[in-house]
Every structure is written in structure tokens, then in C-alpha cells.
mmCIF file of C-alpha atoms in Angstrom:
data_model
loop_
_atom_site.group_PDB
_atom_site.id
_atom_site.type_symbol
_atom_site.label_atom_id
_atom_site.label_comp_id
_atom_site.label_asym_id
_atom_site.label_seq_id
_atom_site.Cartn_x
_atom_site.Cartn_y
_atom_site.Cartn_z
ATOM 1 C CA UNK A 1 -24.394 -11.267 7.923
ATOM 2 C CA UNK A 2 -20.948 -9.227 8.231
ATOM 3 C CA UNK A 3 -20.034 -5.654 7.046
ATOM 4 C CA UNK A 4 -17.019 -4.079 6.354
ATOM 5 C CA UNK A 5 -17.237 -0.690 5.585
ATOM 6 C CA UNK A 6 -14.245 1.180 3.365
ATOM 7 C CA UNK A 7 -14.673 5.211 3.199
ATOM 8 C CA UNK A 8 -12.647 6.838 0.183
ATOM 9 C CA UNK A 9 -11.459 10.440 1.165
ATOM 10 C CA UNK A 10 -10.474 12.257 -2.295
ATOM 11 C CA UNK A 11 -8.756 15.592 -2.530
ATOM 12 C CA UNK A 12 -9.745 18.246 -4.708
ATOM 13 C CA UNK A 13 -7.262 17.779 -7.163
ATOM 14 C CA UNK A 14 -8.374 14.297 -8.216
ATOM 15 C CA UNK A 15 -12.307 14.889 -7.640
ATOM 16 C CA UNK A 16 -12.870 14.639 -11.585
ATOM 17 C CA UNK A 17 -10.692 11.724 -12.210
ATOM 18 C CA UNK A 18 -11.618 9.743 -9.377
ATOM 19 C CA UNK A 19 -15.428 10.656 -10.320
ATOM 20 C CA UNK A 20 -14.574 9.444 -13.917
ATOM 21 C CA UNK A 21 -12.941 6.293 -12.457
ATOM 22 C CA UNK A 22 -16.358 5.267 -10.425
ATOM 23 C CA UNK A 23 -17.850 4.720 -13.762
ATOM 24 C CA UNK A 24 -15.101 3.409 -15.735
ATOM 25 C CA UNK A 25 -13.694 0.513 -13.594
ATOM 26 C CA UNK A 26 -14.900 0.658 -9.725
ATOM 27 C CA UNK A 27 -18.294 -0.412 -10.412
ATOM 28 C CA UNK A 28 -17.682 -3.176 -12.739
ATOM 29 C CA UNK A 29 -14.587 -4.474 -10.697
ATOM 30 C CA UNK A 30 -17.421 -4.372 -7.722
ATOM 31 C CA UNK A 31 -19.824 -5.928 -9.781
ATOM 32 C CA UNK A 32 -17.604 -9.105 -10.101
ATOM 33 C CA UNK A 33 -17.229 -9.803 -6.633
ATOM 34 C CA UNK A 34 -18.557 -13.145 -5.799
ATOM 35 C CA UNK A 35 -22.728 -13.306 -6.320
ATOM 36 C CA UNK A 36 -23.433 -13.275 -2.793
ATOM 37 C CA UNK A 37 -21.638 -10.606 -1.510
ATOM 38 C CA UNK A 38 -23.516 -7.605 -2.095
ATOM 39 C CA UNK A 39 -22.280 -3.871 -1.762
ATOM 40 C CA UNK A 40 -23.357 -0.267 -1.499
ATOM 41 C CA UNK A 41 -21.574 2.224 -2.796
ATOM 42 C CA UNK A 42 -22.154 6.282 -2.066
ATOM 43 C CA UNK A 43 -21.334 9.650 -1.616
ATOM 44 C CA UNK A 44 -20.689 10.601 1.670
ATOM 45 C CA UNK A 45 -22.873 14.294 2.547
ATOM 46 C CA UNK A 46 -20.947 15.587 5.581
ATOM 47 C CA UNK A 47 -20.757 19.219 6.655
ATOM 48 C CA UNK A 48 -17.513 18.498 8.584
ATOM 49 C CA UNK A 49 -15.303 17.739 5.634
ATOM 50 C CA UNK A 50 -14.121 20.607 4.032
ATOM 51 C CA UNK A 51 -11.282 19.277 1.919
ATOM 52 C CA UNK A 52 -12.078 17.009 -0.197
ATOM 53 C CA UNK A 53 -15.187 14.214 -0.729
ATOM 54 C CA UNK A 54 -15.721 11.066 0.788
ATOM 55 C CA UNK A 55 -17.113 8.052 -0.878
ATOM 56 C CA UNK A 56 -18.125 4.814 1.430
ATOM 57 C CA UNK A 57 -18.310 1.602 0.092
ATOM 58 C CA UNK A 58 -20.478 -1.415 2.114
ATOM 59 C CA UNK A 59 -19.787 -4.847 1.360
ATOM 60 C CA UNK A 60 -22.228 -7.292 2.775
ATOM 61 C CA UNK A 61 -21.057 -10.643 3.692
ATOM 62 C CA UNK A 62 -23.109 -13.669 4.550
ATOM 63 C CA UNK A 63 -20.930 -14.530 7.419
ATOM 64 C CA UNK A 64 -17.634 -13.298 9.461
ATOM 65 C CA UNK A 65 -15.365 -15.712 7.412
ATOM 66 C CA UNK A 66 -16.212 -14.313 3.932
ATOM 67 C CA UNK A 67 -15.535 -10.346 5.424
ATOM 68 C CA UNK A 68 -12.505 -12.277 6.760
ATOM 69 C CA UNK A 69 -11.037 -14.002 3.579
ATOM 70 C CA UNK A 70 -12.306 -10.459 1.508
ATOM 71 C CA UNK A 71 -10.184 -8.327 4.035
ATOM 72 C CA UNK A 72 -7.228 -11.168 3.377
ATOM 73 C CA UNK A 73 -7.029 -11.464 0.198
ATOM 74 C CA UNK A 74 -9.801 -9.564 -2.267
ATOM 75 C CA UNK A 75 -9.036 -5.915 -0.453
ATOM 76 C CA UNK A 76 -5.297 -6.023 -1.932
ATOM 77 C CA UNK A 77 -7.379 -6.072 -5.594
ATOM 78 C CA UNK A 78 -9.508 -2.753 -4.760
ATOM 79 C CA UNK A 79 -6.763 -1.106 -3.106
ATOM 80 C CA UNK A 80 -4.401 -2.263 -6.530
ATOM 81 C CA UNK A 81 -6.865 -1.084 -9.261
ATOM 82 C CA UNK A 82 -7.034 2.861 -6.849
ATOM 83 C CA UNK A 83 -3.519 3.077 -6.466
ATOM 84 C CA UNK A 84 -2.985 2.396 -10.640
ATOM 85 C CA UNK A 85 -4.731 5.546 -10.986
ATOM 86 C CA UNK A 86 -4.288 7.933 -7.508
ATOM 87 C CA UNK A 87 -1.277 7.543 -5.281
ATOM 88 C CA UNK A 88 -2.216 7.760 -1.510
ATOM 89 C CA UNK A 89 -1.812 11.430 -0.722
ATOM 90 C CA UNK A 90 -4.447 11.871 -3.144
ATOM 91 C CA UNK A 91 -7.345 9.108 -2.387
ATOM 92 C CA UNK A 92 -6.948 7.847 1.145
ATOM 93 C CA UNK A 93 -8.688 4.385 1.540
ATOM 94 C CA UNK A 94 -9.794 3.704 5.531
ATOM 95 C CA UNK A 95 -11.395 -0.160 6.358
ATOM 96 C CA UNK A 96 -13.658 -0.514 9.120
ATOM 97 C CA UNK A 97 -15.062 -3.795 10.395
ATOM 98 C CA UNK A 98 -18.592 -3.331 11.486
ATOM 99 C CA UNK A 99 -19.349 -5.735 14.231
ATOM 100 C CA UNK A 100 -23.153 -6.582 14.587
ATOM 101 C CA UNK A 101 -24.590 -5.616 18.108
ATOM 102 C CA UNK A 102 -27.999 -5.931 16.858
ATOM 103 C CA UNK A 103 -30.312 -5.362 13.587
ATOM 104 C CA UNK A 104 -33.351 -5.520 11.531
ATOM 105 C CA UNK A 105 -32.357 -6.445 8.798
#
């Protein structure tokens, strides 16, 4: 198993369109990732932003080299189908590789 973890900070300005966009096209593109890659997709509740939301999407891989050919060529499709509707001042996208020291799951 492999994670890679992508957080979504939103301003403001954009919190009702990009809460609108979740429902119309993020899901279903997430949906239609490849069967065995499962995700998890949430708010993030955090009493040290103040500006803004964040959002933090989990994508669970079976293995290192399916994070690894997601973050080479699938990511470029996520980050695409945001930056149609938001530019990056207004929906910052941040990837972070979580590397497995140990787990239960």
C-alpha cells in the first residue's frame, strides 16, 4: 500500500464555486480513477487556518509504482480539470508522498 496525500487550500472568494465544483466534476473525475486505487476525500477542520478552507484528498495505491505512475502522469489530469475553473492564486494544490513507517491497516 502507498499514499499520496494532495491538500486543496481555497480562498474565500472561490469557497462557493469550488464547493459547487466538488459535486459537479471532482468526485466523478475521482470516481474514474482506476478500480483499485481508492481515495478519501475531506474537509480539512483546522483552527490554524484563518484564510481560507482546506480540502485533502487520499489516494490509496496498492504499491509505490502505481503512486509513482499517478504522480507522473494522472496528477497533470486533476491539476487540469482545477485550473479550468480556479487559477492558482485562488485554489493552491500541495502533493505529499506519505512514506509508510508502519501501520494497521
Amino acid at each position: 500500500m502507498s499514499i499520496l496525500s494532495i491538500t486543496f487550500h481555497v480562498v474565500p472568494a472561490v469557497q462557493t464555486q469550488w464547493e459547487s465544483f466538488i459535486y459537479s466534476g471532482l468526485i466523478s473525475w475521482l470516481e474514474n480513477l482506476q478500480p483499485e486505487n481508492r481515495f478519501y476525500f475531506s474537509e480539512v477542520d483546522s483552527h490554524y487556518v484563518q484564510e481560507g478552507r482546506n480540502y485533502n484528498l487520499l489516494l490509496i495505491f496498492k504499491d509505490a509504482h502505481q503512486r509513482q505512475l499517478f504522480s507522473e502522469q494522472d496528477i497533470f489530469g486533476l491539476v487540469e480539470k482545477v485550473e479550468e475553473k480556479f487559477s492558482p492564486q485562488e485554489v493552491m494544490i500541495f502533493n505529499t508522498l506519505l512514506n509508510k513507517i508502519h501501520h494497521n491497516l
